[in-house]
Tab-separated table of C-alpha atoms in Angstrom:
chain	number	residue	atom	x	y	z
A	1	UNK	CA	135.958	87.363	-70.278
A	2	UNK	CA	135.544	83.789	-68.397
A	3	UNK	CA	132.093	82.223	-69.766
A	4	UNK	CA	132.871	79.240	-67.775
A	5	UNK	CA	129.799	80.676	-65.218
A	6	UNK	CA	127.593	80.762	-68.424
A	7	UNK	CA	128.621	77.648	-69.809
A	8	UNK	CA	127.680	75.607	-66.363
A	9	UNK	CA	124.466	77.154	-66.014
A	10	UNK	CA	121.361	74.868	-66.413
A	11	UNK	CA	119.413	75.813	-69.613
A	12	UNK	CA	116.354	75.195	-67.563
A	13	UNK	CA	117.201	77.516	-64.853
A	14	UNK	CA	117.457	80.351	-67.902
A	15	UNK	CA	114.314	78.750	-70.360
A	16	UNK	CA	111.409	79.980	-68.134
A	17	UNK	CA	112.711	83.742	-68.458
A	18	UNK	CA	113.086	83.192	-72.461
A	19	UNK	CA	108.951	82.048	-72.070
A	20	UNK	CA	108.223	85.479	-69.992
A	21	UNK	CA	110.207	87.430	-72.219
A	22	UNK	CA	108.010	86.334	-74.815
A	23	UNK	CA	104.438	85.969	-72.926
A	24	UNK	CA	105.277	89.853	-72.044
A	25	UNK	CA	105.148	90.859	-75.332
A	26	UNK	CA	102.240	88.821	-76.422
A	27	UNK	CA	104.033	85.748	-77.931
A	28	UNK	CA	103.412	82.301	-76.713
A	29	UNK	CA	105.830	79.435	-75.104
A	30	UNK	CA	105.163	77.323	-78.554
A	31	UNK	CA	106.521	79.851	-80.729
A	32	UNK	CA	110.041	80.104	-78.126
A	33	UNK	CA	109.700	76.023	-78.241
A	34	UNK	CA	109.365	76.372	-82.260
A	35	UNK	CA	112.541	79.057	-82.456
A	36	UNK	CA	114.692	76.339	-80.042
A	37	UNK	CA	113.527	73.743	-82.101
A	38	UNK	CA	114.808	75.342	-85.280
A	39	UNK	CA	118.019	76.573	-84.031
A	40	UNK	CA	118.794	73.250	-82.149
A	41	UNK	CA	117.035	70.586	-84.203
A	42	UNK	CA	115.732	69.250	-80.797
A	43	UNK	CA	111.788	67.681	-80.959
A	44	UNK	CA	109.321	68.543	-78.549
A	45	UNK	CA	110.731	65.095	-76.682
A	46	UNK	CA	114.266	66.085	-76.925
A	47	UNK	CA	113.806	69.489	-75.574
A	48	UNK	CA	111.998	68.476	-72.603
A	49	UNK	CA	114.632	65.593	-71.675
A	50	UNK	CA	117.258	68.421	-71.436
A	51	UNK	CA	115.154	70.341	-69.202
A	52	UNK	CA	114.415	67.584	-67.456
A	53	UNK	CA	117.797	66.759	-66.981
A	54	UNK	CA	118.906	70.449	-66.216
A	55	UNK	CA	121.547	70.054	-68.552
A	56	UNK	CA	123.459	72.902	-68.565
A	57	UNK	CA	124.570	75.465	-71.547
A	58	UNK	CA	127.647	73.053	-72.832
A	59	UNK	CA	125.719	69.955	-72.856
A	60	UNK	CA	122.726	71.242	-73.956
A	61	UNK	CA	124.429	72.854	-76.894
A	62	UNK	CA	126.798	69.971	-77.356
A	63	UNK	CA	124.008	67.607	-78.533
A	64	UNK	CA	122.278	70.246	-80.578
A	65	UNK	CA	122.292	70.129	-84.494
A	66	UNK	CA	122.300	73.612	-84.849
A	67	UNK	CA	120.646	74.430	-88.138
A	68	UNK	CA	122.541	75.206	-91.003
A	69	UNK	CA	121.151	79.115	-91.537
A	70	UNK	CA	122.545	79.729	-87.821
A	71	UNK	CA	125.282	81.587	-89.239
A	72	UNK	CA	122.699	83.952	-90.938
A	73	UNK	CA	121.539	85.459	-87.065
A	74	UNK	CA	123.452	88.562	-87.414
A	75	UNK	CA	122.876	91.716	-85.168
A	76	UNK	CA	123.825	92.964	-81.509
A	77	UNK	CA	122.864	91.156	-78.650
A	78	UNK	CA	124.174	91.924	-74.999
A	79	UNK	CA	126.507	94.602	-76.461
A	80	UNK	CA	128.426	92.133	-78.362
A	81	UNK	CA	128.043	91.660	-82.301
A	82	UNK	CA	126.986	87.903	-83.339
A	83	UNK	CA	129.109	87.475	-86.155
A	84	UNK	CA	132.339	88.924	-84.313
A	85	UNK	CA	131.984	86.270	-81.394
A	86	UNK	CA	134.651	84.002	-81.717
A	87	UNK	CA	134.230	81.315	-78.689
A	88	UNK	CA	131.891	78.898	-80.589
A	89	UNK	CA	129.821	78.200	-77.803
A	90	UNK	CA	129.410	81.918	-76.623
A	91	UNK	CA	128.140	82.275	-80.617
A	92	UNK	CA	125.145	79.691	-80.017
A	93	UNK	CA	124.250	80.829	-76.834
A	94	UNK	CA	123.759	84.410	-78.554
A	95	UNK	CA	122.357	83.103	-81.730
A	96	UNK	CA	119.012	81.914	-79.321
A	97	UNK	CA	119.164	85.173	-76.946
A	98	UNK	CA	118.899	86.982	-80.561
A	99	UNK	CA	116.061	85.230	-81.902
A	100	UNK	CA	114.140	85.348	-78.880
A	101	UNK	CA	114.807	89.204	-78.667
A	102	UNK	CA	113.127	89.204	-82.054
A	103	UNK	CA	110.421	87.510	-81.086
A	104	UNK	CA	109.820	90.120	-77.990
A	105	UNK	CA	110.004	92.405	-80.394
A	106	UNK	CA	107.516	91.575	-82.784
A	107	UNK	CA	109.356	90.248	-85.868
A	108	UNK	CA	107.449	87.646	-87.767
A	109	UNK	CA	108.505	84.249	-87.300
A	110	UNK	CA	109.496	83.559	-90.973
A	111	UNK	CA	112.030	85.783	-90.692
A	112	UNK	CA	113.195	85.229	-87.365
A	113	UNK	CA	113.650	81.012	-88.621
A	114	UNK	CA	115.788	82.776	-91.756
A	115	UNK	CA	113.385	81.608	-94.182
């Protein structure tokens, strides 16, 4: 599969359908803002200067510290398994459509964070 398409795209053209996602089910835009934060180690400042810059998934990943209990996000998302993705950057862009899938679905937020 070419995930060149995916990798280009802006994260800020995809962020404002993780906050619906979540609003639908009766979560707020701070707890997906908490859930990036965690995964990416990005501040409140940090995550608004890549949306602000419509940087897209490479970049936005590429100056992420992705937190060190990433590799615990385990599961099915989009018909693939997590922990058989092999294209690194496919893996984090997964890891956050996971946790936010959690979050639509209810799960509490210590164990969506892996703590």
């Amino acid at each position: 599969m070419d995930n060149t398409k995916i990798y280009k795209m802006a994260f800020a053209s995809v962020y404002p359908h993780y906050i619906n996602k979540a609003e639908k089910k009766g979560r707020t835009k701070e707890e997906v803002h908490t859930i990036i934060q965690w995964l990416t180690g990005y501040d409140e400042k940090a995550l608004q200067e890549q949306l602000d810059n419509k940087n897209d998934f490479e970049t936005f990943f590429g100056q992420a510290q992705l937190h060190t209990n990433a590799s615990k996000i385990t599961g099915v998302i989009c018909g693939y398994r997590i922990e058989e993705i092999e294209e690194p950057l496919m893996k984090k862009i997964r890891y956050l459509d996971k946790l936010i899938d959690e979050l639509a679905k209810g799960k509490k937020m210590e164990k969506i964070l892996r703590t």
